[in-house]
Short mmCIF file of C-alpha atoms in Angstrom, two decimals:
data_model
loop_
_atom_site.label_atom_id
_atom_site.label_comp_id
_atom_site.label_asym_id
_atom_site.label_seq_id
_atom_site.Cartn_x
_atom_site.Cartn_y
_atom_site.Cartn_z
CA MET F 1 42.81 6.51 14.43
CA THR F 2 41.96 6.39 10.73
CA ARG F 3 43.94 8.28 8.07
CA PRO F 4 41.11 10.84 7.38
CA ARG F 5 40.72 11.43 11.15
CA ILE F 6 44.50 12.03 11.51
CA SER F 7 44.43 14.47 8.59
CA GLU F 8 41.38 16.22 10.06
CA THR F 9 43.05 16.53 13.48
CA PHE F 10 46.29 17.84 11.96
CA GLY F 11 44.39 20.45 9.91
CA PHE F 12 42.47 21.53 12.99
CA PHE F 13 45.72 21.83 14.98
CA ARG F 14 47.26 23.99 12.21
CA ALA F 15 44.23 26.28 12.31
CA TRP F 16 44.56 26.54 16.09
CA LEU F 17 48.25 27.48 15.76
CA ARG F 18 47.34 30.29 13.36
CA ASN F 19 44.60 31.72 15.57
CA PRO F 20 44.20 30.05 18.99
CA LEU F 21 41.52 32.46 20.26
CA ARG F 22 39.28 31.91 17.25
CA VAL F 23 39.65 28.10 17.15
CA ALA F 24 40.03 27.72 20.97
CA ALA F 25 40.65 23.94 20.89
CA VAL F 26 43.69 21.97 19.74
CA ALA F 27 41.68 19.05 18.31
CA PRO F 28 38.25 18.58 16.73
CA SER F 29 35.35 17.56 18.94
CA GLY F 30 35.08 13.84 19.58
CA ARG F 31 32.24 11.46 18.75
CA ALA F 32 30.85 11.46 22.29
CA LEU F 33 30.47 15.26 22.31
CA ALA F 34 29.05 15.25 18.77
CA SER F 35 26.50 12.63 19.85
CA LEU F 36 25.54 14.61 22.97
CA ILE F 37 25.16 18.02 21.32
CA THR F 38 22.93 16.56 18.57
CA SER F 39 20.98 14.18 20.84
CA GLU F 40 17.74 16.20 20.78
CA ILE F 41 17.78 16.74 17.00
CA SER F 42 16.29 14.53 14.28
CA HIS F 43 14.91 14.81 10.74
CA GLU F 44 11.69 16.11 12.34
CA THR F 45 13.52 19.17 13.72
CA GLY F 46 13.58 20.81 10.31
CA PRO F 47 16.47 22.89 9.00
CA VAL F 48 19.48 23.20 11.30
CA ILE F 49 22.04 26.00 11.52
CA GLU F 50 25.54 25.04 12.56
CA LEU F 51 27.87 27.78 13.73
CA GLY F 52 31.61 27.13 13.58
CA PRO F 53 31.44 23.60 12.17
CA GLY F 54 35.23 23.42 11.73
CA THR F 55 36.02 20.00 10.31
CA GLY F 56 32.39 18.84 10.49
CA ALA F 57 32.32 16.58 13.57
CA PHE F 58 28.85 17.84 14.58
CA THR F 59 27.75 18.00 10.92
CA GLY F 60 28.38 14.28 10.51
CA ALA F 61 26.46 13.54 13.71
CA LEU F 62 23.50 15.63 12.51
CA ILE F 63 23.40 13.69 9.24
CA LYS F 64 23.50 10.39 11.19
CA ARG F 65 20.48 11.63 13.14
CA GLY F 66 18.56 12.00 9.88
CA VAL F 67 19.05 15.68 9.04
CA ALA F 68 19.44 15.97 5.26
CA GLN F 69 22.46 17.87 3.97
CA GLU F 70 20.06 20.24 2.17
CA ASP F 71 18.61 21.11 5.59
CA LEU F 72 21.99 22.23 6.96
CA ALA F 73 23.36 25.79 6.92
CA LEU F 74 27.03 25.69 7.92
CA ILE F 75 28.41 29.09 8.99
CA GLU F 76 32.23 28.96 9.04
CA PHE F 77 34.78 31.79 9.27
CA SER F 78 37.93 29.86 8.30
CA PRO F 79 38.46 29.69 4.51
CA GLU F 80 40.28 26.33 4.86
CA PHE F 81 37.44 24.75 6.85
CA THR F 82 34.85 26.29 4.49
CA ALA F 83 36.52 24.71 1.45
CA ALA F 84 36.80 21.33 3.19
CA LEU F 85 33.14 21.43 4.30
CA ARG F 86 31.98 22.17 0.74
CA LEU F 87 33.85 19.09 -0.48
CA ARG F 88 32.77 16.82 2.36
CA TYR F 89 29.11 17.93 2.46
CA PRO F 90 28.25 19.03 -1.11
CA GLY F 91 24.50 19.14 -0.43
CA ALA F 92 24.78 21.47 2.57
CA HIS F 93 24.56 25.27 2.36
CA VAL F 94 28.05 26.41 3.39
CA PHE F 95 28.59 30.09 4.19
CA HIS F 96 32.05 31.63 4.59
CA MET F 97 31.22 34.36 7.09
CA ASP F 98 31.53 35.60 10.65
CA ALA F 99 28.76 34.15 12.84
CA THR F 100 28.02 37.63 14.23
CA LEU F 101 26.54 38.43 10.78
CA ILE F 102 24.11 35.49 10.74
CA GLU F 103 21.19 37.93 10.85
CA THR F 104 22.14 39.05 7.30
CA ALA F 105 22.36 35.53 5.83
CA HIS F 106 19.57 34.25 3.60
CA LEU F 107 18.98 30.74 4.93
CA PHE F 108 16.58 27.99 3.79
CA SER F 109 14.62 30.33 1.48
CA GLY F 110 13.37 32.20 4.55
CA LYS F 111 12.05 29.08 6.32
CA PRO F 112 12.88 29.24 10.05
CA ALA F 113 15.34 26.71 11.43
CA GLY F 114 14.39 24.16 14.06
CA ALA F 115 17.72 24.31 15.93
CA THR F 116 21.18 25.83 16.01
CA VAL F 117 24.26 23.83 16.99
CA SER F 118 27.27 25.90 17.97
CA GLY F 119 30.91 24.89 18.02
CA LEU F 120 31.98 28.50 18.58
CA PRO F 121 34.40 29.39 21.41
CA LEU F 122 31.96 31.75 23.14
CA LEU F 123 34.10 32.02 26.28
CA SER F 124 36.88 33.70 24.32
CA MET F 125 34.57 36.22 22.61
CA PRO F 126 33.58 39.71 23.78
CA PRO F 127 30.04 39.84 25.23
CA ARG F 128 28.73 42.06 22.39
CA LYS F 129 29.74 39.38 19.84
CA VAL F 130 28.08 36.61 21.85
CA GLN F 131 24.93 38.73 22.08
CA ALA F 132 24.96 39.39 18.31
CA ILE F 133 25.36 35.67 17.58
CA LEU F 134 22.51 34.66 19.88
CA ALA F 135 20.17 37.43 18.70
CA GLY F 136 20.89 36.61 15.05
CA ALA F 137 20.44 32.87 15.50
CA PHE F 138 17.14 33.27 17.33
CA GLN F 139 15.88 35.57 14.55
CA LYS F 140 16.51 32.71 12.09
CA MET F 141 14.75 30.03 14.18
CA GLN F 142 11.21 28.96 15.06
CA ALA F 143 9.89 30.37 18.35
CA THR F 144 10.26 27.00 20.10
CA ALA F 145 13.70 26.16 18.64
CA ALA F 146 16.82 25.63 20.74
CA PHE F 147 20.43 26.77 20.48
CA TYR F 148 22.90 24.06 21.58
CA GLN F 149 26.31 25.12 22.88
CA PHE F 150 29.13 23.12 24.37
CA THR F 151 31.78 24.28 26.81
CA TYR F 152 34.91 22.98 28.48
CA GLY F 153 34.15 25.21 31.47
CA PRO F 154 32.26 24.43 34.69
CA ARG F 155 29.15 26.50 33.82
CA CYS F 156 27.15 27.79 30.87
CA PRO F 157 29.42 29.80 28.54
CA VAL F 158 26.69 32.44 28.18
CA PRO F 159 26.22 34.26 31.48
CA ARG F 160 22.77 35.15 32.77
CA LYS F 161 23.47 38.87 32.24
CA LEU F 162 23.61 38.18 28.47
CA LEU F 163 20.72 35.70 28.41
CA GLU F 164 18.15 37.75 30.32
CA PRO F 165 18.04 40.86 28.05
CA LEU F 166 17.42 38.52 25.09
CA GLY F 167 14.64 36.68 26.95
CA LEU F 168 16.64 33.44 26.99
CA GLU F 169 17.40 30.73 29.53
CA ALA F 170 19.97 27.92 29.56
CA HIS F 171 19.81 24.34 30.84
CA ARG F 172 22.64 21.81 30.99
CA ILE F 173 21.60 18.70 29.05
CA GLY F 174 24.66 16.60 29.87
CA GLY F 175 28.39 16.17 29.86
CA THR F 176 30.98 13.75 28.58
CA PHE F 177 34.36 12.71 29.91
CA ALA F 178 34.99 10.83 26.65
CA ASN F 179 35.90 14.11 24.94
CA LEU F 180 39.35 15.66 25.20
CA PRO F 181 39.01 17.85 27.20
CA PRO F 182 35.78 16.83 28.96
CA ALA F 183 32.83 18.95 27.87
CA ALA F 184 29.26 19.86 28.79
CA VAL F 185 26.35 20.83 26.53
CA TYR F 186 23.73 23.52 27.21
CA ARG F 187 20.36 24.04 25.57
CA ILE F 188 19.43 27.73 25.27
CA ARG F 189 15.80 28.63 24.58
CA LYS F 190 13.42 31.54 24.76
CA ARG F 191 12.02 31.88 28.27
CA PRO F 192 8.35 30.89 28.47
CA LYS F 193 6.03 33.88 28.77
CA ARG F 194 4.35 34.11 32.15
#
């Protein structure tokens, strides 16, 4: 493990110790998960919203896939992670805010995003918060855009009873055992009109 990666992991662990329910993982996401959750995104996607970027594991993967820093809106609640993200990704739009307030954020000069990537611990959040996050994110995205969420659990972290009232559906796009712990990724989209 490289020195920056050790420092990143230690900082993430300290944040978890301070607030385990908000961080919900003891180490940053690994490369395999970052690659999987960004696998359907490219420079052609357009602007991308990232919720709960933490140390920027998914952010780095998005940039490797061709998304320009200027096309990234990073929504982070932790002041430590926010400061580190601003230093590491100076071209990105970094917002220090709760993801439930995304509806109020002015992103990309009003241009709708092409995707949202979420590193938020949705399983440890009350349903009303999850609903506010999803509703706000979908208000900021194109009609055909997708919301990507990972989970360490055996099923989608957003239950059907929360998806259906918002007109959304979820599909598992894959999983990885190379992450610690193993994780799966879900794509959440608006349900096609019948």
